[in-house]
Amino acid sequence: MTRPVTLSIAGLDPSGGAGLIADIKTFLANGVYGMGAVTCVTAQNTVKVSLVTPMTPEALEDEIMTAISDIRPDAVKVGMMGTAELIRTVRGCLSGLDAPVVLDPVMISSSGTALLKEDAIDELKKFIPEVNLLTPNYPEAEFLAGENDTDTRSREKTGKPPEQLAELIGKKYHTAVLVKGGHLSTPDDYLYDGSSVKKYPGLHIENPNTHGTGCTLSSAIAANLAKGHDLSASVRLAKEYVTTIISAGLDLGAGHGPMDHGAALRGDFTEEYC
């Protein structure tokens, strides 16, 4: 028996709500075999992030190339990369790989905090045209669509609606773009596929525990692409999955907790605890 394979290249969140661990859970829940390469090790929980330690470029390259030389991924999700050197490493490793790549840019947090330095942003912008789908949150989309896109700290607030930002970025970087609206008043997502913009309606769910939503959505899209779905269906199925695991109402930790990535799994080994 074989199974579609999806590779995550992302940071390690030891609390399991976001990053590589969340991606692997998502792959399993969406019916694909998951592999992973760690870009940065973080010390974080539902309340704070106290440490971020990037891998060396040599170690990351070895991680990725050793994995894909033996088991070929059918799709790749790229998340947090952290530094310009690591972005260049990822680009090099994926340059000859014939598989769709979903890039969650992880450059500006949903609260507006810059997560990448200027040299890393320059490298990221070189990478964007090489991927199949970019999944920015609204602050990232505003930055990438703006004229002043050299420094996240002085980014302009365009005030443009997310559907317009998706098309602007897509035409600017020549790739498909999904602008995530989870932190806007209307949590709808908008996909620009290279020719038109499609709306994916979202629901307001009364649950503050949504840590890792962006990571999970992009990895679920990659999983569906690995299974052979087209881009539109992959986004639709991924949104349905994220809605399901938020609605499950998992409540762990003292801050904004993780989602229940296995909420839809059923079987002898997933029954409720005694």
Coordinates of N, CA, C and O in Angstrom, one line a residue, residues 10-133:
A10 N 9.2 23.8 8.6 CA 8.6 24.7 9.5 C 9.3 24.7 10.9 O 10.2 23.9 11.1
G11 N 9.0 25.7 11.7 CA 9.5 25.8 13.0 C 8.9 24.8 14.0 O 7.8 24.3 13.7
L12 N 9.6 24.5 15.1 CA 9.1 23.6 16.1 C 8.5 24.3 17.3 O 9.2 25.0 18.0
D13 N 7.2 24.2 17.5 CA 6.5 24.7 18.6 C 6.3 23.5 19.6 O 5.4 22.7 19.3
P14 N 7.0 23.5 20.7 CA 6.9 22.4 21.6 C 5.5 22.2 22.3 O 5.2 21.1 22.7
S15 N 4.7 23.2 22.3 CA 3.3 23.1 22.8 C 2.4 22.4 21.8 O 1.3 22.0 22.2
G16 N 2.8 22.2 20.6 CA 2.1 21.4 19.6 C 1.0 22.1 18.9 O 0.3 21.5 18.1
G17 N 0.8 23.4 19.2 CA -0.4 24.0 18.6 C -0.1 24.6 17.2 O -1.1 24.7 16.4
A18 N 1.1 24.9 16.9 CA 1.5 25.5 15.6 C 2.7 24.8 15.0 O 3.3 23.9 15.6
G19 N 3.2 25.3 13.9 CA 4.4 24.8 13.3 C 4.4 23.4 12.9 O 3.4 22.8 12.5
L20 N 5.6 22.8 13.0 CA 5.8 21.4 12.4 C 4.9 20.4 13.1 O 4.3 19.5 12.4
I21 N 4.8 20.4 14.4 CA 4.0 19.4 15.1 C 2.5 19.5 14.6 O 1.8 18.5 14.4
A22 N 2.0 20.7 14.6 CA 0.6 20.9 14.1 C 0.5 20.4 12.6 O -0.6 19.9 12.3
D23 N 1.5 20.7 11.8 CA 1.4 20.2 10.4 C 1.3 18.7 10.3 O 0.5 18.2 9.5
I24 N 2.1 18.0 11.1 CA 2.1 16.6 11.1 C 0.8 16.0 11.5 O 0.2 15.1 10.9
K25 N 0.2 16.6 12.6 CA -1.2 16.2 13.0 C -2.2 16.4 11.9 O -3.0 15.6 11.6
T26 N -2.0 17.6 11.2 CA -3.0 17.9 10.1 C -2.8 16.9 9.0 O -3.8 16.5 8.4
F27 N -1.6 16.6 8.6 CA -1.4 15.6 7.5 C -2.1 14.3 7.9 O -2.8 13.7 7.0
L28 N -1.9 13.8 9.1 CA -2.5 12.5 9.5 C -4.0 12.6 9.4 O -4.7 11.7 8.9
A29 N -4.6 13.7 9.9 CA -6.0 13.9 9.9 C -6.6 14.0 8.5 O -7.8 13.8 8.4
N30 N -5.8 14.4 7.6 CA -6.3 14.6 6.2 C -5.8 13.5 5.3 O -5.9 13.6 4.1
G31 N -5.4 12.4 5.9 CA -5.2 11.2 5.1 C -3.9 11.1 4.3 O -3.8 10.3 3.3
V32 N -2.9 11.8 4.6 CA -1.6 11.7 3.9 C -0.5 11.4 4.9 O -0.6 11.6 6.1
Y33 N 0.6 10.8 4.4 CA 1.8 10.6 5.2 C 2.6 11.8 5.3 O 2.9 12.5 4.4
G34 N 3.0 12.2 6.6 CA 3.7 13.4 6.8 C 5.1 13.2 7.1 O 5.5 12.4 7.9
M35 N 5.9 14.1 6.5 CA 7.4 14.2 6.8 C 7.6 15.7 7.3 O 6.9 16.6 7.0
G36 N 8.8 15.9 8.0 CA 9.0 17.2 8.4 C 10.5 17.5 8.5 O 11.3 16.7 8.8
A37 N 10.8 18.8 8.3 CA 12.2 19.3 8.5 C 12.1 20.6 9.4 O 11.3 21.5 9.1
V38 N 12.9 20.7 10.4 CA 12.8 21.8 11.4 C 13.7 22.9 10.9 O 14.9 22.7 10.7
T39 N 13.1 24.1 10.9 CA 13.9 25.3 10.5 C 14.4 26.0 11.7 O 15.5 26.5 11.7
C40 N 13.6 26.1 12.7 CA 13.9 26.8 14.0 C 13.3 26.1 15.1 O 12.2 25.6 15.0
V41 N 14.0 26.0 16.2 CA 13.5 25.5 17.5 C 13.0 26.6 18.4 O 13.8 27.6 18.6
T42 N 11.8 26.6 18.8 CA 11.3 27.7 19.7 C 11.0 27.1 21.1 O 10.8 25.9 21.2
A43 N 11.0 28.0 22.0 CA 10.5 27.7 23.4 C 9.2 28.5 23.5 O 9.3 29.8 23.6
Q44 N 8.1 27.9 23.5 CA 6.8 28.6 23.6 C 5.7 27.8 24.1 O 5.8 26.5 24.2
N45 N 4.7 28.5 24.6 CA 3.5 27.8 25.0 C 2.3 28.6 24.6 O 2.4 29.5 23.7
T46 N 1.1 28.5 25.3 CA -0.1 29.2 24.8 C 0.0 30.7 25.3 O -0.9 31.4 24.9
V47 N 1.0 31.0 26.1 CA 1.0 32.4 26.7 C 2.2 33.2 26.1 O 2.0 34.4 25.8
K48 N 3.3 32.6 25.8 CA 4.5 33.4 25.4 C 5.4 32.6 24.5 O 5.4 31.3 24.4
V49 N 6.3 33.3 23.8 CA 7.4 32.7 23.0 C 8.7 33.3 23.7 O 8.9 34.5 23.7
S50 N 9.5 32.5 24.3 CA 10.6 32.9 25.0 C 12.0 32.7 24.3 O 13.0 33.3 24.7
L51 N 12.0 31.9 23.2 CA 13.2 31.6 22.6 C 13.0 31.2 21.1 O 12.0 30.4 20.9
V52 N 13.8 31.6 20.2 CA 13.8 31.1 18.8 C 15.2 30.9 18.4 O 16.0 31.8 18.4
T53 N 15.5 29.6 18.1 CA 16.9 29.3 17.7 C 16.9 28.7 16.3 O 16.4 27.5 16.1
P54 N 17.4 29.4 15.3 CA 17.4 28.8 13.9 C 18.4 27.7 13.8 O 19.5 27.6 14.5
M55 N 18.1 26.7 13.0 CA 19.0 25.7 12.6 C 20.1 26.3 11.7 O 19.9 27.3 11.2
T56 N 21.2 25.6 11.6 CA 22.2 26.0 10.7 C 21.7 25.7 9.2 O 21.0 24.7 9.1
P57 N 22.1 26.4 8.2 CA 21.7 26.1 6.9 C 22.2 24.7 6.5 O 21.4 24.0 5.8
E58 N 23.3 24.3 6.9 CA 23.8 22.9 6.6 C 22.9 21.8 7.2 O 22.6 20.8 6.5
A59 N 22.5 22.0 8.4 CA 21.7 21.0 9.0 C 20.3 21.0 8.4 O 19.8 19.9 8.1
L60 N 19.7 22.1 8.0 CA 18.4 22.1 7.4 C 18.5 21.5 6.0 O 17.6 20.7 5.6
E61 N 19.5 21.8 5.3 CA 19.7 21.2 3.9 C 19.8 19.7 4.1 O 19.2 18.9 3.3
D62 N 20.5 19.2 5.0 CA 20.7 17.8 5.2 C 19.3 17.1 5.6 O 19.0 16.0 5.1
E63 N 18.6 17.8 6.5 CA 17.2 17.3 6.8 C 16.4 17.1 5.6 O 15.8 16.0 5.4
I64 N 16.3 18.1 4.8 CA 15.4 18.1 3.7 C 15.8 17.1 2.6 O 15.1 16.2 2.2
M65 N 17.1 17.2 2.2 CA 17.6 16.4 1.1 C 17.6 14.9 1.5 O 17.3 14.0 0.6
T66 N 17.9 14.6 2.7 CA 17.9 13.2 3.1 C 16.5 12.6 3.1 O 16.3 11.5 2.6
A67 N 15.5 13.4 3.5 CA 14.2 12.9 3.5 C 13.7 12.7 2.1 O 13.1 11.6 1.7
I68 N 13.8 13.7 1.2 CA 13.2 13.7 -0.1 C 14.0 12.8 -1.1 O 13.4 12.4 -2.1
S69 N 15.2 12.5 -0.7 CA 16.0 11.6 -1.6 C 15.5 10.1 -1.5 O 15.7 9.3 -2.4
D70 N 14.8 9.8 -0.4 CA 14.3 8.5 -0.2 C 12.7 8.4 -0.4 O 12.3 7.5 -1.0
I71 N 12.0 9.3 0.2 CA 10.5 9.4 0.0 C 10.2 10.7 -0.6 O 10.3 11.8 -0.1
R72 N 9.7 10.6 -1.8 CA 9.3 11.8 -2.6 C 8.0 12.4 -2.2 O 7.0 11.7 -2.2
P73 N 8.0 13.6 -1.8 CA 6.7 14.2 -1.4 C 5.8 14.6 -2.6 O 6.4 15.0 -3.6
D74 N 4.5 14.5 -2.4 CA 3.6 14.9 -3.5 C 3.2 16.3 -3.3 O 2.6 16.9 -4.2
A75 N 3.5 16.9 -2.2 CA 3.3 18.4 -2.0 C 4.1 18.8 -0.8 O 4.6 18.0 0.0
V76 N 4.4 20.1 -0.7 CA 5.2 20.6 0.3 C 4.6 21.9 1.0 O 4.0 22.7 0.2
K77 N 4.6 21.9 2.3 CA 4.1 23.1 3.0 C 5.4 23.8 3.6 O 6.1 23.1 4.3
V78 N 5.6 25.1 3.4 CA 6.7 25.8 4.0 C 6.1 26.8 4.9 O 5.3 27.6 4.5
G79 N 6.6 26.8 6.1 CA 6.1 27.8 7.1 C 7.3 28.7 7.6 O 8.0 29.2 6.7
M80 N 7.4 28.9 8.8 CA 8.5 29.7 9.4 C 9.9 29.3 9.0 O 10.3 28.1 9.1
M81 N 10.6 30.2 8.4 CA 12.0 30.0 8.0 C 13.0 30.8 8.8 O 14.1 30.4 9.1
G82 N 12.6 32.0 9.2 CA 13.4 32.7 10.2 C 14.5 33.6 9.7 O 14.6 34.8 10.2
T83 N 15.3 33.2 8.8 CA 16.5 34.0 8.4 C 16.7 33.9 6.9 O 16.2 33.0 6.2
A84 N 17.4 34.9 6.4 CA 17.7 34.9 4.9 C 18.4 33.6 4.5 O 18.2 33.1 3.4
E85 N 19.4 33.2 5.3 CA 20.2 32.0 5.0 C 19.3 30.8 4.9 O 19.5 29.9 4.0
L86 N 18.4 30.6 5.8 CA 17.5 29.5 5.7 C 16.5 29.5 4.6 O 16.2 28.5 4.0
I87 N 16.0 30.7 4.2 CA 15.2 30.8 3.1 C 15.9 30.4 1.8 O 15.4 29.7 1.0
R88 N 17.2 30.9 1.7 CA 18.0 30.5 0.5 C 18.2 29.0 0.5 O 18.1 28.3 -0.6
T89 N 18.3 28.4 1.6 CA 18.5 26.9 1.7 C 17.3 26.2 1.3 O 17.4 25.2 0.5
V90 N 16.1 26.6 1.7 CA 14.9 26.0 1.3 C 14.6 26.1 -0.2 O 14.3 25.1 -0.9
R91 N 14.9 27.3 -0.7 CA 14.7 27.5 -2.2 C 15.6 26.5 -2.9 O 15.2 25.9 -3.9
G92 N 16.8 26.4 -2.5 CA 17.8 25.5 -3.2 C 17.3 24.1 -3.1 O 17.4 23.3 -4.2
C93 N 16.9 23.6 -2.0 CA 16.4 22.2 -1.8 C 15.2 21.9 -2.7 O 15.1 20.8 -3.2
L94 N 14.3 22.9 -2.8 CA 13.1 22.6 -3.5 C 13.1 22.9 -5.0 O 12.2 22.7 -5.8
S95 N 14.2 23.5 -5.5 CA 14.3 24.0 -6.9 C 14.1 22.9 -7.9 O 13.5 23.2 -9.0
G96 N 14.5 21.7 -7.6 CA 14.4 20.7 -8.6 C 13.3 19.7 -8.3 O 13.1 18.6 -9.0
L97 N 12.4 20.0 -7.3 CA 11.4 19.1 -6.9 C 10.1 19.3 -7.6 O 9.6 20.5 -7.6
D98 N 9.5 18.3 -8.3 CA 8.3 18.5 -9.0 C 7.1 18.2 -8.1 O 6.5 17.1 -8.2
A99 N 6.8 19.1 -7.3 CA 5.6 19.0 -6.4 C 5.1 20.3 -6.0 O 5.9 21.3 -5.9
P100 N 3.8 20.5 -5.9 CA 3.3 21.8 -5.5 C 3.8 22.3 -4.1 O 3.9 21.5 -3.2
V101 N 4.0 23.6 -4.0 CA 4.5 24.1 -2.8 C 3.6 25.2 -2.3 O 3.2 26.1 -3.0
V102 N 3.2 25.1 -1.0 CA 2.3 26.1 -0.3 C 3.2 26.8 0.7 O 3.8 26.2 1.5
L103 N 3.2 28.1 0.5 CA 4.1 28.9 1.4 C 3.2 29.8 2.3 O 2.5 30.7 1.9
D104 N 3.3 29.5 3.6 CA 2.7 30.4 4.6 C 3.9 31.3 5.1 O 4.8 30.9 5.7
P105 N 3.8 32.6 4.7 CA 5.1 33.5 4.8 C 5.6 33.7 6.2 O 6.8 34.0 6.3
V106 N 4.7 33.7 7.2 CA 5.2 33.9 8.6 C 6.1 35.1 8.7 O 7.3 35.0 9.1
M107 N 5.7 36.3 8.2 CA 6.5 37.5 8.3 C 6.0 38.6 9.1 O 6.7 39.4 9.7
I108 N 4.7 38.6 9.3 CA 4.0 39.6 10.2 C 2.9 38.8 11.0 O 2.1 38.2 10.3
S109 N 2.9 38.9 12.3 CA 1.9 38.3 13.0 C 0.5 38.9 12.8 O 0.4 40.1 12.3
S110 N -0.6 38.2 13.1 CA -1.9 38.8 13.0 C -2.1 40.0 13.8 O -3.0 40.8 13.5
S111 N -1.3 40.2 14.8 CA -1.4 41.4 15.6 C -0.6 42.6 15.1 O -0.6 43.7 15.6
G112 N 0.2 42.3 14.0 CA 1.0 43.3 13.3 C 2.5 43.3 13.6 O 3.2 44.2 13.1
T113 N 2.9 42.4 14.4 CA 4.3 42.3 14.8 C 5.2 41.8 13.7 O 4.9 40.7 13.2
A114 N 6.3 42.4 13.4 CA 7.2 42.0 12.3 C 8.0 40.8 12.8 O 8.5 40.8 13.9
L115 N 8.0 39.7 12.0 CA 8.7 38.5 12.4 C 9.9 38.2 11.6 O 10.6 37.2 11.9
L116 N 10.2 38.9 10.6 CA 11.4 38.7 9.7 C 12.2 40.0 9.6 O 11.6 41.1 9.5
K117 N 13.5 39.9 9.5 CA 14.3 41.1 9.3 C 14.3 41.4 7.8 O 13.9 40.6 7.0
E118 N 14.8 42.6 7.5 CA 14.7 43.1 6.1 C 15.4 42.2 5.1 O 14.9 42.0 4.0
D119 N 16.6 41.7 5.4 CA 17.3 40.8 4.5 C 16.6 39.5 4.2 O 16.6 39.0 3.1
A120 N 15.9 39.0 5.2 CA 15.1 37.8 5.1 C 13.8 38.1 4.2 O 13.4 37.2 3.4
I121 N 13.3 39.3 4.3 CA 12.1 39.6 3.5 C 12.5 39.7 2.1 O 11.8 39.2 1.2
D122 N 13.7 40.2 1.8 CA 14.2 40.3 0.4 C 14.3 38.9 -0.2 O 13.9 38.6 -1.3
E123 N 14.8 37.9 0.6 CA 14.9 36.5 0.1 C 13.6 35.9 0.0 O 13.3 35.1 -1.0
L124 N 12.6 36.2 0.9 CA 11.3 35.7 0.8 C 10.6 36.1 -0.5 O 9.9 35.3 -1.2
K125 N 10.8 37.4 -0.9 CA 10.2 37.9 -2.1 C 10.7 37.2 -3.4 O 10.0 37.1 -4.4
K126 N 12.0 36.8 -3.3 CA 12.5 36.0 -4.4 C 11.9 34.6 -4.5 O 11.8 34.0 -5.6
F127 N 11.5 34.1 -3.3 CA 11.0 32.7 -3.3 C 9.5 32.7 -3.7 O 9.0 31.7 -4.3
I128 N 8.7 33.7 -3.4 CA 7.3 33.7 -3.7 C 6.9 33.3 -5.1 O 6.0 32.5 -5.3
P129 N 7.6 33.9 -6.2 CA 7.2 33.5 -7.5 C 7.5 32.0 -7.8 O 7.0 31.5 -8.9
E130 N 8.2 31.3 -7.0 CA 8.5 29.9 -7.3 C 7.6 28.9 -6.6 O 7.7 27.7 -6.8
V131 N 6.6 29.4 -5.8 CA 5.7 28.5 -5.1 C 4.4 28.5 -5.9 O 4.1 29.4 -6.7
N132 N 3.5 27.5 -5.5 CA 2.2 27.4 -6.2 C 1.1 28.2 -5.5 O 0.1 28.5 -6.1
L133 N 1.3 28.4 -4.2 CA 0.2 29.1 -3.4 C 0.9 29.8 -2.3 O 1.7 29.2 -1.5

